[in-house]
Tab-separated table of C-alpha atoms in Angstrom:
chain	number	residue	atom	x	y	z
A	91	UNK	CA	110.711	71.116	17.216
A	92	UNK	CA	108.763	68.349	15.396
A	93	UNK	CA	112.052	66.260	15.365
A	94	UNK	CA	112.129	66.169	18.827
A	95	UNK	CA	108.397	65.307	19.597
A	96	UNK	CA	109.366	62.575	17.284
A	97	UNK	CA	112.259	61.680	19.326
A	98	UNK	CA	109.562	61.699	22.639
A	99	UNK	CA	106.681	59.705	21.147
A	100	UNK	CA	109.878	56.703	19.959
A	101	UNK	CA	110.746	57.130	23.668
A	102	UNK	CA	107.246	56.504	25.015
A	103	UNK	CA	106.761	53.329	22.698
A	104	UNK	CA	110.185	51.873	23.497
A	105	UNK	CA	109.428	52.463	27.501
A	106	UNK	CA	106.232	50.922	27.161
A	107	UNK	CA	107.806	48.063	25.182
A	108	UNK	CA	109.965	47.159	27.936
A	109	UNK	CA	107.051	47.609	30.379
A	110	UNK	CA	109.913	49.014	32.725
A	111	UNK	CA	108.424	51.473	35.797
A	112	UNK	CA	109.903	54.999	35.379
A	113	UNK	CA	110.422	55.038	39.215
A	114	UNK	CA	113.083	52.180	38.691
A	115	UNK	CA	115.455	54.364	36.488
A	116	UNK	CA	114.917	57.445	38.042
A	117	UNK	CA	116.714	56.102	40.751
A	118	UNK	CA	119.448	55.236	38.607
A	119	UNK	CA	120.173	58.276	36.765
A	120	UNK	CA	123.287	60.441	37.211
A	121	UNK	CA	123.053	64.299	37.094
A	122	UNK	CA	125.502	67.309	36.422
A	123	UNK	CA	125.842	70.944	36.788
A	124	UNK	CA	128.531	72.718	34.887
A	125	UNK	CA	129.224	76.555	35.041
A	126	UNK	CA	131.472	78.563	33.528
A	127	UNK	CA	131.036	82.604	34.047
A	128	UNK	CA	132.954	85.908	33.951
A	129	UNK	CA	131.675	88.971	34.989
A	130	UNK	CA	134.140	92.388	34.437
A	131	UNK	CA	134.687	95.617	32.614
A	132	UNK	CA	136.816	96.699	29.180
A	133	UNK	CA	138.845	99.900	29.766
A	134	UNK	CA	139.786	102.012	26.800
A	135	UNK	CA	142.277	104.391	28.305
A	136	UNK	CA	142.514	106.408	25.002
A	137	UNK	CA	138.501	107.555	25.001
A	138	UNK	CA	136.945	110.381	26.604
A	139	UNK	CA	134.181	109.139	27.208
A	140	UNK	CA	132.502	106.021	27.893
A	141	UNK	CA	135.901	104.632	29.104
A	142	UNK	CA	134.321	101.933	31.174
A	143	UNK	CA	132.276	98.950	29.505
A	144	UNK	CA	130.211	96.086	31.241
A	145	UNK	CA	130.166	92.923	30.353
A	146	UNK	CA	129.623	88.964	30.956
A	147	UNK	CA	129.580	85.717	29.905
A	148	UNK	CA	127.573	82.524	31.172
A	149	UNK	CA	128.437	79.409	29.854
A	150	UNK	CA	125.751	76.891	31.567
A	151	UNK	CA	125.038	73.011	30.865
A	152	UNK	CA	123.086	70.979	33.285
A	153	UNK	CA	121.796	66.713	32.689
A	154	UNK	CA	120.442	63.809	33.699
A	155	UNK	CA	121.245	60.288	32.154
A	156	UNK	CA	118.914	57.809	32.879
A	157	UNK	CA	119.567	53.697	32.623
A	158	UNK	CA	116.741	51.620	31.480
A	159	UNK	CA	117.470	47.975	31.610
A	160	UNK	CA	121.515	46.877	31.414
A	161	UNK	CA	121.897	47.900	27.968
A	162	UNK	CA	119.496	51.347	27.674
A	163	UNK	CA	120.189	54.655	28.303
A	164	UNK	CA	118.021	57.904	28.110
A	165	UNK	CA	120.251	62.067	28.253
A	166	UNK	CA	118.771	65.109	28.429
A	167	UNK	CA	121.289	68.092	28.726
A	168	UNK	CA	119.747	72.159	28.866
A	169	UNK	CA	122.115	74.943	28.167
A	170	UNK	CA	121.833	78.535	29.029
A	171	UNK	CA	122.521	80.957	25.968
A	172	UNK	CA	122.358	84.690	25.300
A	173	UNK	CA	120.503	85.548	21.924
A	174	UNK	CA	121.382	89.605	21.114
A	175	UNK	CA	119.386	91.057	24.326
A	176	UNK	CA	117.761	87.880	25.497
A	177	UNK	CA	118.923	85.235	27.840
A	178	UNK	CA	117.262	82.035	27.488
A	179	UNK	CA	117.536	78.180	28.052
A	180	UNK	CA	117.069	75.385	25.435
A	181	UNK	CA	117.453	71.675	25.318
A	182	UNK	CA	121.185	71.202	24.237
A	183	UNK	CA	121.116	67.886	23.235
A	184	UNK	CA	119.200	64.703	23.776
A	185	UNK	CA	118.292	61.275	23.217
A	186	UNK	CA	118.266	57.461	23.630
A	187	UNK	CA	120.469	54.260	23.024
A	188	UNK	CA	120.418	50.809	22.617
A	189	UNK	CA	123.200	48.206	22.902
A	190	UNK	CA	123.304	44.446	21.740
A	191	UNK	CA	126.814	42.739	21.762
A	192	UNK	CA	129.023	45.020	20.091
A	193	UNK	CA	126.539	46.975	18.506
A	194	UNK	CA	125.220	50.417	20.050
A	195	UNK	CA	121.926	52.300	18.397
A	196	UNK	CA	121.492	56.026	19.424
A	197	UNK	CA	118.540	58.131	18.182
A	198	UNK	CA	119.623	61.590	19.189
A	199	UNK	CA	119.674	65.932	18.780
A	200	UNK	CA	123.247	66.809	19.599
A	201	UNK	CA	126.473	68.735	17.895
A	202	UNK	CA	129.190	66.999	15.791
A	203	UNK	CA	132.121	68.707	17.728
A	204	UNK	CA	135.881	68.408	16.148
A	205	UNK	CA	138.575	70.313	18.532
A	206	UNK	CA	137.246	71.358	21.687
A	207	UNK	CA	139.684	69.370	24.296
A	208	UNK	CA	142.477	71.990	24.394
A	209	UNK	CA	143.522	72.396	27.673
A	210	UNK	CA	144.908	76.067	27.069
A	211	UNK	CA	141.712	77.525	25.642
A	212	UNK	CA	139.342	76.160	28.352
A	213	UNK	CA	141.348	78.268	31.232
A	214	UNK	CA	140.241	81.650	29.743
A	215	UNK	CA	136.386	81.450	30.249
A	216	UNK	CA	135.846	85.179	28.722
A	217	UNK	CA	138.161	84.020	25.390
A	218	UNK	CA	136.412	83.428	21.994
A	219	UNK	CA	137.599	79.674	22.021
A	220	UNK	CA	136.593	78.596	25.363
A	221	UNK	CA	134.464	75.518	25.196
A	222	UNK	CA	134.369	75.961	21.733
A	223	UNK	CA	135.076	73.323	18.984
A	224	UNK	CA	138.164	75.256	16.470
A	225	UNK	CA	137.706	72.575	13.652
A	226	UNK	CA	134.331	71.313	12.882
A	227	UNK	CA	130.640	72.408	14.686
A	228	UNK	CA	127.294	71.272	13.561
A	229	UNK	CA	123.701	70.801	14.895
A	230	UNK	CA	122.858	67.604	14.579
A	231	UNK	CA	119.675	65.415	14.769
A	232	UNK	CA	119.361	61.937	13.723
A	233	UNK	CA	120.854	58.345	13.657
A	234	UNK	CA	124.465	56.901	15.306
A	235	UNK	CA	124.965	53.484	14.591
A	236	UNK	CA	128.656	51.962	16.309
A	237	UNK	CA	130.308	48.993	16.457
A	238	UNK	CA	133.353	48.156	18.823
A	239	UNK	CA	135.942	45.748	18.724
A	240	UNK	CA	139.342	45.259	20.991
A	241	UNK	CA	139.513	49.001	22.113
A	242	UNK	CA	138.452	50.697	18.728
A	243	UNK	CA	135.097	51.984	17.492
A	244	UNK	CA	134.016	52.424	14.061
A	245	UNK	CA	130.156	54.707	13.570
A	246	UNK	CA	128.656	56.293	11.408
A	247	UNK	CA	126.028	59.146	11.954
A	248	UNK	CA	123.168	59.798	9.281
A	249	UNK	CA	121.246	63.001	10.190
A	250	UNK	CA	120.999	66.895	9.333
A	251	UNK	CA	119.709	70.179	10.300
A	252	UNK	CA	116.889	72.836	9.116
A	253	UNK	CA	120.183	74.391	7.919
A	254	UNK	CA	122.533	72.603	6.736
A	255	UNK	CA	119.988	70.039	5.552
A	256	UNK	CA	121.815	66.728	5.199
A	257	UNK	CA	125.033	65.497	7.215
A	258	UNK	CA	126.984	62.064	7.525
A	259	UNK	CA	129.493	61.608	9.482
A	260	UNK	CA	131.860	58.106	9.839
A	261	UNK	CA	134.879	57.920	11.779
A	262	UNK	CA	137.239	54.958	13.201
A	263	UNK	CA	138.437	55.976	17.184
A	264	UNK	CA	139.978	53.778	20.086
A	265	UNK	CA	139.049	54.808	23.427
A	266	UNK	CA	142.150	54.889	25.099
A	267	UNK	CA	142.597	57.519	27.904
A	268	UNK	CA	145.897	58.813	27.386
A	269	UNK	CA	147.083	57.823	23.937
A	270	UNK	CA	143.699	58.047	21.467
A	271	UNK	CA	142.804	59.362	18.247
A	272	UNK	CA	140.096	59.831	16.180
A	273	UNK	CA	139.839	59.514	12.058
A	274	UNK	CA	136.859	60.800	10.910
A	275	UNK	CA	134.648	62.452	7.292
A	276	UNK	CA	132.095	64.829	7.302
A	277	UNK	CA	129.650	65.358	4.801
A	278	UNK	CA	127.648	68.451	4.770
A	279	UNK	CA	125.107	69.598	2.190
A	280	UNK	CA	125.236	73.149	3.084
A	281	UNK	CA	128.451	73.955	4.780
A	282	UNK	CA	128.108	76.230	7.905
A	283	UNK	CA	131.133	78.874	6.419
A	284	UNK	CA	130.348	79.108	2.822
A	285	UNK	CA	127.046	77.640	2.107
A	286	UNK	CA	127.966	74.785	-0.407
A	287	UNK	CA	128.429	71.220	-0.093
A	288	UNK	CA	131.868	69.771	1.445
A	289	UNK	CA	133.554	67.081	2.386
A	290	UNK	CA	135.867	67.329	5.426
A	291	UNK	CA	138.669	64.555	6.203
A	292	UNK	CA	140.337	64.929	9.877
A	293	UNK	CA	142.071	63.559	12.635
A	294	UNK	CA	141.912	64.033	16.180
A	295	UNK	CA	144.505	62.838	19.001
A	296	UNK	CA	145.808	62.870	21.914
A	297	UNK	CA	148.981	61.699	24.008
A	298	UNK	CA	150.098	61.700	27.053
A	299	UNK	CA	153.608	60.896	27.915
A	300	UNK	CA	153.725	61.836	31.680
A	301	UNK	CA	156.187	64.875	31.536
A	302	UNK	CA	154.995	65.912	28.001
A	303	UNK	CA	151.289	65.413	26.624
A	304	UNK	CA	150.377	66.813	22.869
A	305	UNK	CA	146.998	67.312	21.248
A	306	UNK	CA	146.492	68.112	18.034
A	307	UNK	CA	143.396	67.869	15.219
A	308	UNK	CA	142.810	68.956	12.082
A	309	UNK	CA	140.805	68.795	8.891
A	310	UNK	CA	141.032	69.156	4.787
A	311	UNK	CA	137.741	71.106	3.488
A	312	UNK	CA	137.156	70.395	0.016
A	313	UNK	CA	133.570	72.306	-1.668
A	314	UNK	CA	133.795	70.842	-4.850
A	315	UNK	CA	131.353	72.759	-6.565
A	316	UNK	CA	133.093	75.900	-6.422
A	317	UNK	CA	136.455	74.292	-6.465
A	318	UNK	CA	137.269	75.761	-3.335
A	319	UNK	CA	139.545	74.463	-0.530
A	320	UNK	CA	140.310	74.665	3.065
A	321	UNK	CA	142.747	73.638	5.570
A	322	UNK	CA	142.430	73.681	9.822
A	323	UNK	CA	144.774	72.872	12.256
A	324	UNK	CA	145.355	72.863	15.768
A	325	UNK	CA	148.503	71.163	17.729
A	326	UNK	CA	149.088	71.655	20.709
A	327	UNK	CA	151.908	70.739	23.427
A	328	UNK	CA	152.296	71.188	27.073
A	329	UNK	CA	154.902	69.907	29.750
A	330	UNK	CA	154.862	69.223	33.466
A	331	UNK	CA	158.122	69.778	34.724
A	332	UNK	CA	156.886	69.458	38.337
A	333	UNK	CA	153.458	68.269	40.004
A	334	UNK	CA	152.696	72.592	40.222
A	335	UNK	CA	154.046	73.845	37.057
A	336	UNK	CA	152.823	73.403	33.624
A	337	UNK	CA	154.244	75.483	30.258
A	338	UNK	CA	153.304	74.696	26.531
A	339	UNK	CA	151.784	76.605	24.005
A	340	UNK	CA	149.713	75.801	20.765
A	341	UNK	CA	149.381	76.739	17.184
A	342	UNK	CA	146.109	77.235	15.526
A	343	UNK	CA	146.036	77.685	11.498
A	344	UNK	CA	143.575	78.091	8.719
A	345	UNK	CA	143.947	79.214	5.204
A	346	UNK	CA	141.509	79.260	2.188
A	347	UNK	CA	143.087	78.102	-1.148
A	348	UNK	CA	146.566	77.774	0.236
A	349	UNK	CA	147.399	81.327	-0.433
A	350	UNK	CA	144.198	83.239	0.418
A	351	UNK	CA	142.620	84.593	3.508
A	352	UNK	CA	145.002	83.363	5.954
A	353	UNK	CA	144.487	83.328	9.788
A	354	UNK	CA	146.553	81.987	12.737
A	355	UNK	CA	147.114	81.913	15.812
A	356	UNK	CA	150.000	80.862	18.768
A	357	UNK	CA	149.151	81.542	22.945
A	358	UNK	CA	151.818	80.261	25.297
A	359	UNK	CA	151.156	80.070	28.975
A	360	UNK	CA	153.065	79.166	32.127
A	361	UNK	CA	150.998	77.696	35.292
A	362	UNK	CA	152.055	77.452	38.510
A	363	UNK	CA	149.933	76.142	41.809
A	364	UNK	CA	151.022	76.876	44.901
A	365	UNK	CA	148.364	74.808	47.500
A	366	UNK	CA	144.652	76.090	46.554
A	367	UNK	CA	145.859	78.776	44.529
A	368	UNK	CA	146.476	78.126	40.797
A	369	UNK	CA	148.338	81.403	38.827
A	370	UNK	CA	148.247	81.095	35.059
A	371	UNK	CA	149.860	83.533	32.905
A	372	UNK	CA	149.851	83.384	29.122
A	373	UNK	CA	150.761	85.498	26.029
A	374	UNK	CA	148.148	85.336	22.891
A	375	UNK	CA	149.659	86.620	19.077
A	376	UNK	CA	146.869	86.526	16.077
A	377	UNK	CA	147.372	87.171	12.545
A	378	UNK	CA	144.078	87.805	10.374
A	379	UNK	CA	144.326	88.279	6.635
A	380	UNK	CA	140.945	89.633	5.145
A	381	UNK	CA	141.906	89.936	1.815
A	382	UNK	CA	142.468	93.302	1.517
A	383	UNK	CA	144.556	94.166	4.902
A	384	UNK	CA	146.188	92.167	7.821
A	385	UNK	CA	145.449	92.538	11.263
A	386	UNK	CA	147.322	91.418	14.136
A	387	UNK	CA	145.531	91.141	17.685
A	388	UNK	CA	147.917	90.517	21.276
A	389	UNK	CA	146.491	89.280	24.192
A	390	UNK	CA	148.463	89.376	27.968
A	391	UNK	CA	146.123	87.316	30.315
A	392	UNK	CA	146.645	86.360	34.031
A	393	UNK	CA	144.268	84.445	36.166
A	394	UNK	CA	145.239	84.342	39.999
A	395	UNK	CA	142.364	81.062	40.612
A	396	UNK	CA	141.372	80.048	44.607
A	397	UNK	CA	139.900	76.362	44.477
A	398	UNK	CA	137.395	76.102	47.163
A	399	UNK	CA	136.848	72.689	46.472
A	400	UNK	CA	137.438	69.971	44.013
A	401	UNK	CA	133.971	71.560	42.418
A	402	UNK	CA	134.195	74.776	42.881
A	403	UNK	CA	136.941	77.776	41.785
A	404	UNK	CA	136.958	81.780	41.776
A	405	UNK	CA	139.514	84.192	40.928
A	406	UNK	CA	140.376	87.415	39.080
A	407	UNK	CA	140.846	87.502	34.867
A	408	UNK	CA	142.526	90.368	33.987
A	409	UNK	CA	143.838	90.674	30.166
A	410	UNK	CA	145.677	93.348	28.366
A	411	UNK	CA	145.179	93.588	24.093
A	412	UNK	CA	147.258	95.612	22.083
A	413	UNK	CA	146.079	95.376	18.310
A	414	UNK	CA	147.389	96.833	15.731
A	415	UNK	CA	144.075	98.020	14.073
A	416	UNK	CA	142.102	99.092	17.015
A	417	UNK	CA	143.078	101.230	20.134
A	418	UNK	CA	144.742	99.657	23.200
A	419	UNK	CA	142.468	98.372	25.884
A	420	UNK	CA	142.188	96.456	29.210
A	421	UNK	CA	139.773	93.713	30.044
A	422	UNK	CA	139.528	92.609	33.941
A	423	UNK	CA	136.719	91.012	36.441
A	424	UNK	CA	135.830	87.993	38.143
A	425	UNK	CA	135.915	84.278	36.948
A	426	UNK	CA	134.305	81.399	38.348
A	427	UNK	CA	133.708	77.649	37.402
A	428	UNK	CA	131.624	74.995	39.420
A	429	UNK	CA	131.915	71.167	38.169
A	430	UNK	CA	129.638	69.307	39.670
A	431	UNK	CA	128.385	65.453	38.869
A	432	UNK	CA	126.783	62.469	40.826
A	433	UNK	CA	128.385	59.098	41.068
């Protein structure tokens, strides 16, 4: 909280520095809504009682962006979020920049996010992956200095958390829309899985070759101190053999001292639209090791999807799990998504 009255008195001085009327940007800023929600039951056919479960899931980010000047900007973005019993909204991330040249300045609360642009785990709003980043997630408050040149971008970010106390990020990306990639490290003081300090060294990229596209990231952990290692992957390939059809699947992997504690995970899917309606169906196989046991966890999903509109989408989510250490069950309800943004 301090940190971010911080970040509002620097805003107030470099307003008033400028001398630039608030009324001017205002009417230059550029908003967005974006919901993501599923509402439905579990079904445990093998209980007696209790067979029936309720349950939902509200994924909601809403902005403004303000321009100040030619070279200025000023975010704010609030997110909805469920905390055990309690629904609440915070301030998801903001902040301001400043560009000269080549050179861009942002002051700024946000997340470092490594892996959340797969295209197969943002269909299933209700799955543990949706909108979430598979690689590398940390709060982040502080500094982002970048520099461009041609169509690359080199930055580094100098910051931290109450938590994880001090993080520094640099990474070298072009900005490319269908062939880019991103090479980054990641310093943390206190990592957010075991606690220690580590050093992460990644990529992300993506492709797109018209009939085929691919998307893959991935990172090497390495917590020195306890001479402990980690490796995370995700790749992830998908091809349009007509405008209406779409089949790939993906691989995600993780292992702890390349023998110890592994986890994985493949989903395939097949997508077909036919006018407004968009059917996707898609088969989910994951292998945990704990240690002491493995577990194995399969997902059937289908989504039947009616797009009202370019913005707006509602359909039915119905999945079926069969896991190996738990008792069969059925998951089904309602799904709907609105993306909406200003010019």
């Amino acid at each position: 909280m301090k940190r971010f009255w911080i970040l509002v008195i620097l805003l107030f001085i470099y307003i008033n520095c400028f001398s630039t009327n608030i009324l001017d940007y205002l009417d230059s800023s550029k908003f967005y809504y974006r919901l993501n929600s599923f509402v439905g039951s579990d079904y445990f056919p093998d209980r007696s009682n209790h067979e029936f479960g309720y349950f939902d899931k509200h994924i909601l980010n809403a902005g403004w962006i303000f321009e100040i000047e030619d070279n200025s900007k000023v975010w704010i973005e609030f997110s909805y979020e469920n905390d055990l019993f309690d629904k609440r909204v915070i301030i998801h991330k903001t902040g301001f920049s400043y560009q000269t040249g080549k050179w861009e300045i942002q002051y700024k609360l946000d997340r470092i996010e490594i892996g959340k642009k797969s295209y197969i785990f943002n269909q299933n709003v209700k799955d543990i992956h949706f909108d979430k980043p598979v690689i590398e997630e940390y709060r982040f408050d502080g500094l982002d200095v970048s520099f461009d040149f041609n169509n690359y971008s080199l930055s580094t970010q100098i910051g931290g958390n109450s938590y994880n106390t001090t993080l520094i990020k640099t990474s070298l990306q072009n900005k490319e829309k269908e062939h880019n990639f991103q090479l980054f490290h990641l310093y943390s003081a206190r990592s957010k899985d075991m606690n220690e300090k580590t050093h992460s060294f990644g990529l992300e990229t993506y492709h797109n070759f018209g009939l085929i596209s691919f998307y893959g990231t991935g990172s090497y952990q390495l917590l020195y101190e306890i001479d402990w290692d980690r490796i995370l992957f995700l790749a992830e390939l998908i091809c349009y053999p007509t405008q209406d059809i779409r089949v790939g699947s993906n691989y995600l992997y993780s292992i702890y001292n390349w023998e110890e504690d592994k986890t994985w995970q493949s989903q395939s899917f097949l997508q077909m639209d036919i006018g407004k309606f968009s059917n996707l169906i898609s088969f989910r196989y994951n292998h945990m090791d704990n240690f002491v046991e493995t577990k194995i966890d399969r997902e059937i999903n289908l989504l039947s999807i009616f797009n009202l509109s370019e913005i707006i989408s509602i359909g039915t989510n119905f999945s079926y799990y069969h896991p190996n250490f738990y008792d069969e069950y059925y998951q089904f309800g309602l799904q709907g998504r609105i993306n909406y943004e200003t010019d």
